mmCIF file of N, CA, C and O in Angstrom:
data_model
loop_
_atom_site.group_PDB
_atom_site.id
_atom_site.type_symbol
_atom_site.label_atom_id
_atom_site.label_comp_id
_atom_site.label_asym_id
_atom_site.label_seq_id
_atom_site.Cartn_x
_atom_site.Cartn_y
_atom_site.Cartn_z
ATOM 1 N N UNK A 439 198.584 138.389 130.674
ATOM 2 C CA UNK A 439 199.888 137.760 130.686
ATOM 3 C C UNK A 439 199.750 136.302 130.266
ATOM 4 O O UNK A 439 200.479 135.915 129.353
ATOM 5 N N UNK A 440 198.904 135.458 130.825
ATOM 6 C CA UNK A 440 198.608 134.078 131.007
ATOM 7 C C UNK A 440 197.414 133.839 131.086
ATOM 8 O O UNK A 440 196.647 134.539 131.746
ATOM 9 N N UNK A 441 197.066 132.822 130.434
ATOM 10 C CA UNK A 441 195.467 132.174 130.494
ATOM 11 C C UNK A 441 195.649 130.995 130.222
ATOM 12 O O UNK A 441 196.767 130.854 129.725
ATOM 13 N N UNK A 442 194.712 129.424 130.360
ATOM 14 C CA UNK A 442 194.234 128.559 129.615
ATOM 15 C C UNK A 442 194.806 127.664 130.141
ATOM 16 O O UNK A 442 195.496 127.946 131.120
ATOM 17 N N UNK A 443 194.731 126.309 129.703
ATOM 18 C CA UNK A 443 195.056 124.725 129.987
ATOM 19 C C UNK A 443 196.646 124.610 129.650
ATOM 20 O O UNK A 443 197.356 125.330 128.949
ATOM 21 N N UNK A 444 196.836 123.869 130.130
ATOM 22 C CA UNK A 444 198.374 123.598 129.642
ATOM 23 C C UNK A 444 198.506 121.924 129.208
ATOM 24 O O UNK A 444 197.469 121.271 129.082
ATOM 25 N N UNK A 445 199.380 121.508 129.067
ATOM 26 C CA UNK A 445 199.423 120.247 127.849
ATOM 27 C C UNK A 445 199.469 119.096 128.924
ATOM 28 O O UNK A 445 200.513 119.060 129.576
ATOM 29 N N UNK A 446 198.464 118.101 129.234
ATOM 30 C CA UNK A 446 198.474 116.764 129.924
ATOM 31 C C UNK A 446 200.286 116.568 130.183
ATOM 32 O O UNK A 446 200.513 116.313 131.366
ATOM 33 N N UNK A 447 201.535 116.639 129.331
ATOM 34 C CA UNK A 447 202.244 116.295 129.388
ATOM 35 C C UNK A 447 203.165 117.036 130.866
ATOM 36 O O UNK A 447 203.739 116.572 131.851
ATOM 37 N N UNK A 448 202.902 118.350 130.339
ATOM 38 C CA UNK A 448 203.399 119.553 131.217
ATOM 39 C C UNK A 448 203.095 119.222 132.509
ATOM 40 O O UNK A 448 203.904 119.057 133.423
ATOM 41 N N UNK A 449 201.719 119.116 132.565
ATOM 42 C CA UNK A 449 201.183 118.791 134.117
ATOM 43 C C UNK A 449 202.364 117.525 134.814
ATOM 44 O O UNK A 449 203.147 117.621 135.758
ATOM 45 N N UNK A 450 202.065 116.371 133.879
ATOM 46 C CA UNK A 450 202.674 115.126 134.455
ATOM 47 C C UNK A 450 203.918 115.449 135.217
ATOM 48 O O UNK A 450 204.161 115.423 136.423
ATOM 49 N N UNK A 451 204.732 115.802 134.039
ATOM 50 C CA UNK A 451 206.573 115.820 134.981
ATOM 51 C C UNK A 451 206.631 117.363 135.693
ATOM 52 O O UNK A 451 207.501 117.866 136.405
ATOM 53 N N UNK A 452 205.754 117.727 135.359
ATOM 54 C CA UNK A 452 206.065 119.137 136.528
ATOM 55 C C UNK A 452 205.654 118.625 138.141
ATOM 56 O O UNK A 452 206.414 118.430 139.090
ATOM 57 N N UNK A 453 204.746 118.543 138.095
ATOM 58 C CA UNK A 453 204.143 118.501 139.206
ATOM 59 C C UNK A 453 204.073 119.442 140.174
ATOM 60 O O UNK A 453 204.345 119.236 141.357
ATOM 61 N N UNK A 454 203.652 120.652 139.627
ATOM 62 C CA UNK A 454 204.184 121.800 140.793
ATOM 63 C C UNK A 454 202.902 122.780 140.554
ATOM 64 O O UNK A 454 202.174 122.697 139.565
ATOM 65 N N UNK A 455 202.729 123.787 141.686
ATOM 66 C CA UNK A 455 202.007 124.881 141.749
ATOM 67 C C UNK A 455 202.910 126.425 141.403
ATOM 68 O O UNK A 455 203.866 126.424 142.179
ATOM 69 N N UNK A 456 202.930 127.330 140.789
ATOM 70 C CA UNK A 456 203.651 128.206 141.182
ATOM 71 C C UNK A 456 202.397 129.534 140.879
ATOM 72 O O UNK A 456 201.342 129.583 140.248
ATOM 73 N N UNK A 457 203.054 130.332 141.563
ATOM 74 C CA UNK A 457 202.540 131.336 141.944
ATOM 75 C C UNK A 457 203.249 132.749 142.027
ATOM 76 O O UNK A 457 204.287 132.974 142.650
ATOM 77 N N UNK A 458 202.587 133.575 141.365
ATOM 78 C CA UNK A 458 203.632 134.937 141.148
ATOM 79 C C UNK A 458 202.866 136.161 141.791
ATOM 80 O O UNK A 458 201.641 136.274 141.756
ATOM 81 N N UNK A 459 203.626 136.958 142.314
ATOM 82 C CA UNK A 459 203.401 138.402 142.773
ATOM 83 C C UNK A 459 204.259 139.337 141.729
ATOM 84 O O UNK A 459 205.455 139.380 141.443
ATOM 85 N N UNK A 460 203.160 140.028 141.313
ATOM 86 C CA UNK A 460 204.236 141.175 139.969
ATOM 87 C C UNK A 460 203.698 142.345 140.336
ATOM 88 O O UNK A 460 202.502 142.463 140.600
ATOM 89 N N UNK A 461 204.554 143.311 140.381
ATOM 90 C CA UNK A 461 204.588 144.401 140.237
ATOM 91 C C UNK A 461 204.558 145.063 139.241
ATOM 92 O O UNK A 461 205.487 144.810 138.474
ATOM 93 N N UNK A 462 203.629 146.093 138.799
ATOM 94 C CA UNK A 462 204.290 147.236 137.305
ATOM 95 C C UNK A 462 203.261 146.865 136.773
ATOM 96 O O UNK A 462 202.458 146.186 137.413
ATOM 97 N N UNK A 463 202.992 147.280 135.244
ATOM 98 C CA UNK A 463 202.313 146.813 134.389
ATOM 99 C C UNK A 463 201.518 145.268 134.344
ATOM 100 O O UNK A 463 202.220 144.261 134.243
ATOM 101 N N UNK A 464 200.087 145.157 134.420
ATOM 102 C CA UNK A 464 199.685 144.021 134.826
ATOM 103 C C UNK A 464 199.661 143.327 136.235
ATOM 104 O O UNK A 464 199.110 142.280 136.575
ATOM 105 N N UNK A 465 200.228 143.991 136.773
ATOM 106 C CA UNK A 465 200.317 143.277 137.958
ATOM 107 C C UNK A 465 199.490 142.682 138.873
ATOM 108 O O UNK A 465 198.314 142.505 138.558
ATOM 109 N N UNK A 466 199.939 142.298 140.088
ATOM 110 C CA UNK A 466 199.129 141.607 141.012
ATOM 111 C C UNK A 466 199.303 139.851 141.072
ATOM 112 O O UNK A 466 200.332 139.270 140.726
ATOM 113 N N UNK A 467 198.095 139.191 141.574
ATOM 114 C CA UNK A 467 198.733 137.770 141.888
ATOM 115 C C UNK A 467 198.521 136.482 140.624
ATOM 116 O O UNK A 467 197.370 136.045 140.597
ATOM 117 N N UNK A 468 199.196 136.042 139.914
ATOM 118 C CA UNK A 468 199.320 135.179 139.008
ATOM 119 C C UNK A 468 199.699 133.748 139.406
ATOM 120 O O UNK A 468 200.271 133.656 140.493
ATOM 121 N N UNK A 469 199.455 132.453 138.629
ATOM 122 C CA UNK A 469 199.600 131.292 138.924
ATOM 123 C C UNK A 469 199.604 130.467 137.864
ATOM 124 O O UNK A 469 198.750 130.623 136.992
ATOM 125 N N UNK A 470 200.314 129.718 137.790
ATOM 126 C CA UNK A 470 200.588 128.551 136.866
ATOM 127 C C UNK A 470 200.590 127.238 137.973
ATOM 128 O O UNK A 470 201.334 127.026 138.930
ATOM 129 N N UNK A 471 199.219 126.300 137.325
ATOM 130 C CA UNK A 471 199.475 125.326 138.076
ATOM 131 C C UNK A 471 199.452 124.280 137.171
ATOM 132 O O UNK A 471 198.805 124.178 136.129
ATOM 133 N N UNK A 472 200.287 123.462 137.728
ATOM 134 C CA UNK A 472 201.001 122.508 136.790
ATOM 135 C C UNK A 472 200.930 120.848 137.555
ATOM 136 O O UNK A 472 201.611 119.879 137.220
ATOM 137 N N UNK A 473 199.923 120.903 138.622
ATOM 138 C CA UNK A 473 200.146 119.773 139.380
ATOM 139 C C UNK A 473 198.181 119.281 139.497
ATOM 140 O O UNK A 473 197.902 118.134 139.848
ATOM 141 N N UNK A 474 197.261 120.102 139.226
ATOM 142 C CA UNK A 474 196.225 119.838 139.048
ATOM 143 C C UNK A 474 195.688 119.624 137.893
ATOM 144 O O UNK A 474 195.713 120.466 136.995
ATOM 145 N N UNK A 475 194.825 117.809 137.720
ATOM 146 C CA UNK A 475 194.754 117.268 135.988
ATOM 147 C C UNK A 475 194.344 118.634 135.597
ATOM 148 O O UNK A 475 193.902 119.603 136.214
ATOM 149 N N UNK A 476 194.730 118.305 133.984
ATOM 150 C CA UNK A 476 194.033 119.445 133.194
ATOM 151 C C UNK A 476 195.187 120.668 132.660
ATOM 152 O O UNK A 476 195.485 121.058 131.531
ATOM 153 N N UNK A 477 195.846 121.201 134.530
ATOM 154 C CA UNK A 477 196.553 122.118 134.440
ATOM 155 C C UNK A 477 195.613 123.415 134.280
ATOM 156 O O UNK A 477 194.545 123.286 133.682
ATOM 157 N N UNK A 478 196.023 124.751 134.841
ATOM 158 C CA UNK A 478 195.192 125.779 134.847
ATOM 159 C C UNK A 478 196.199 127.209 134.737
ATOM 160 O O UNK A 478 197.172 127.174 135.491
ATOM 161 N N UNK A 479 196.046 128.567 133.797
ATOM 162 C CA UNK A 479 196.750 129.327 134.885
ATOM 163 C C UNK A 479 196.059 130.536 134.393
ATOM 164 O O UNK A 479 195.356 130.466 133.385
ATOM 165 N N UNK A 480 196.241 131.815 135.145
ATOM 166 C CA UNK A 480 195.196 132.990 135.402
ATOM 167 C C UNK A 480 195.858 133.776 136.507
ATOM 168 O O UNK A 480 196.840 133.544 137.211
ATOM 169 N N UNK A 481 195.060 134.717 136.440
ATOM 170 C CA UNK A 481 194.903 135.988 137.882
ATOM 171 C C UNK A 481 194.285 135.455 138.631
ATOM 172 O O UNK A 481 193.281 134.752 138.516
ATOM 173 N N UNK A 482 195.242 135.970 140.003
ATOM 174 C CA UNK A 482 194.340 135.382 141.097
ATOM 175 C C UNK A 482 195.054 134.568 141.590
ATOM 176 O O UNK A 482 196.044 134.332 140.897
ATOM 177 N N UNK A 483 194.946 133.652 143.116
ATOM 178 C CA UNK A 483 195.404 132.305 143.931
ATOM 179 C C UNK A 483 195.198 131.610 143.107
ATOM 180 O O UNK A 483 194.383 131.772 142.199
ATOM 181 N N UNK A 484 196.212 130.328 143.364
ATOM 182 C CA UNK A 484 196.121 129.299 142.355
ATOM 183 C C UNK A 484 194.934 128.541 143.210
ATOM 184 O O UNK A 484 194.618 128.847 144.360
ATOM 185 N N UNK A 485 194.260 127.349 142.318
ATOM 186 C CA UNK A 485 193.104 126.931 142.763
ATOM 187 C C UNK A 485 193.477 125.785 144.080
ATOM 188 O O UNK A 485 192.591 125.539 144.898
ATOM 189 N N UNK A 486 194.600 125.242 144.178
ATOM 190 C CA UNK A 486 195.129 125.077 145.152
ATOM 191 C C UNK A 486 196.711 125.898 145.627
ATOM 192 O O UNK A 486 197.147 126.833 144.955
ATOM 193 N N UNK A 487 197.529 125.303 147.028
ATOM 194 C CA UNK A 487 198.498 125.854 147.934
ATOM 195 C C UNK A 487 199.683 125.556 146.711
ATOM 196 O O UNK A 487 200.058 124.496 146.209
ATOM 197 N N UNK A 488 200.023 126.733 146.513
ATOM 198 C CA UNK A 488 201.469 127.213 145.960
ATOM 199 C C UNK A 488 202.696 125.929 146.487
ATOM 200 O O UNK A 488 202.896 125.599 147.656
ATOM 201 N N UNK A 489 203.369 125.389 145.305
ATOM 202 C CA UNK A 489 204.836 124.771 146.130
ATOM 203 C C UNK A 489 205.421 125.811 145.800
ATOM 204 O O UNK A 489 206.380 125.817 146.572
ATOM 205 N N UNK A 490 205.522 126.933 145.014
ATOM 206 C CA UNK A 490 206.645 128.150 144.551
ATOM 207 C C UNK A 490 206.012 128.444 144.499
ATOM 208 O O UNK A 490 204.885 128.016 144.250
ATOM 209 N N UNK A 491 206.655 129.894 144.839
ATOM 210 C CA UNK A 491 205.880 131.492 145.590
ATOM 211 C C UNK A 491 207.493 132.437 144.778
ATOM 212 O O UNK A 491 208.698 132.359 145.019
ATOM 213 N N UNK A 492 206.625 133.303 143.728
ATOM 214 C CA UNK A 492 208.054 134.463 143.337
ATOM 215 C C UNK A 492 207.613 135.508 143.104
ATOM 216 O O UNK A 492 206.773 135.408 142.209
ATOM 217 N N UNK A 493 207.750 136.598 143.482
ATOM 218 C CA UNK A 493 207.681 137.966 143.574
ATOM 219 C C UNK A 493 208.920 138.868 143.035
ATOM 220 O O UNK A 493 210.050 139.053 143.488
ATOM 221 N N UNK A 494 208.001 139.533 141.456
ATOM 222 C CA UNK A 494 208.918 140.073 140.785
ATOM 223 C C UNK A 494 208.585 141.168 140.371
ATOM 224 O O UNK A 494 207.643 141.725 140.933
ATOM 225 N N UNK A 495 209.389 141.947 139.036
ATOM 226 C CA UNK A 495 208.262 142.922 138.494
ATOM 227 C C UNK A 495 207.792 142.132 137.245
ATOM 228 O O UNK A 495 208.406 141.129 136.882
ATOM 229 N N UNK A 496 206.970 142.479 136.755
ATOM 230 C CA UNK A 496 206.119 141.904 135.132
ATOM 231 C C UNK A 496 206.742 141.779 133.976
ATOM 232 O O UNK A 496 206.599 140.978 133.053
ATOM 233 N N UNK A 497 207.768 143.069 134.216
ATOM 234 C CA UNK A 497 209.093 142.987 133.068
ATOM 235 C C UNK A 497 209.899 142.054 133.010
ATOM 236 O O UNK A 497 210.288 141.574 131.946
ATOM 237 N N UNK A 498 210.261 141.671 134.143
ATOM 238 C CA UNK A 498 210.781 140.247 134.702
ATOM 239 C C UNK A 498 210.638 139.096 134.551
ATOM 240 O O UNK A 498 211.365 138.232 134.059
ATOM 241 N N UNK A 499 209.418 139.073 135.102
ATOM 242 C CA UNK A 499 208.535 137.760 134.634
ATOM 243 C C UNK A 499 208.134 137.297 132.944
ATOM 244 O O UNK A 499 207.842 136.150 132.606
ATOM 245 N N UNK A 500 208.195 138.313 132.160
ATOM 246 C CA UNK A 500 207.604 138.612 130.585
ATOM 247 C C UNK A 500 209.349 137.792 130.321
ATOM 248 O O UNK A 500 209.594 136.653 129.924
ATOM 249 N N UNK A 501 210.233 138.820 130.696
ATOM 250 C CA UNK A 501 211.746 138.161 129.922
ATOM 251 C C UNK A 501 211.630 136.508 130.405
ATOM 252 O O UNK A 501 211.597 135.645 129.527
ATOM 253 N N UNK A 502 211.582 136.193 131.615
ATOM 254 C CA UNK A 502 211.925 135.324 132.113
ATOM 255 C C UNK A 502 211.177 133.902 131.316
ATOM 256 O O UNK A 502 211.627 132.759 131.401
ATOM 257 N N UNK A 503 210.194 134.224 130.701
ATOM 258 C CA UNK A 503 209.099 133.527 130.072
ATOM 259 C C UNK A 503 209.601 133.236 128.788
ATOM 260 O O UNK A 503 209.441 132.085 128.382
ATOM 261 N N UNK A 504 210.229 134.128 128.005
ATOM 262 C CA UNK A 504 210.425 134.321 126.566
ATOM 263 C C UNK A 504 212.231 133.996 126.793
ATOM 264 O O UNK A 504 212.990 134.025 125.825
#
């Protein structure tokens, strides 16, 4: 679904952790973190505590993205 660094910029004004539970295709626990330099996102807990926590299905999350 998601991999890799995200843009110094992104990190700055976001400042946030989020974290997904998906159901269906792909599923399981996902994270976009947007508040640690660098920025990170992948399968799995985010490398730190979630500020957003959303639990969806994958189909969901895929539209919601695009």
């Amino acid at each position: 679904v998601i991999q890799g660094a995200m843009s110094e910029e992104y990190v700055r004004t976001t400042q946030g952790v989020f974290q997904f539970e998906l159901s269906g295709d792909e599923g399981g626990t996902w994270y976009i973190d947007l508040k640690t330099p660098g920025g990170s996102a992948g399968f799995g807990k985010p490398p730190v505590t979630a500020d957003v926590f959303m639990s969806m299905s994958s189909a969901d999350f895929v539209k919601m993205f695009t």
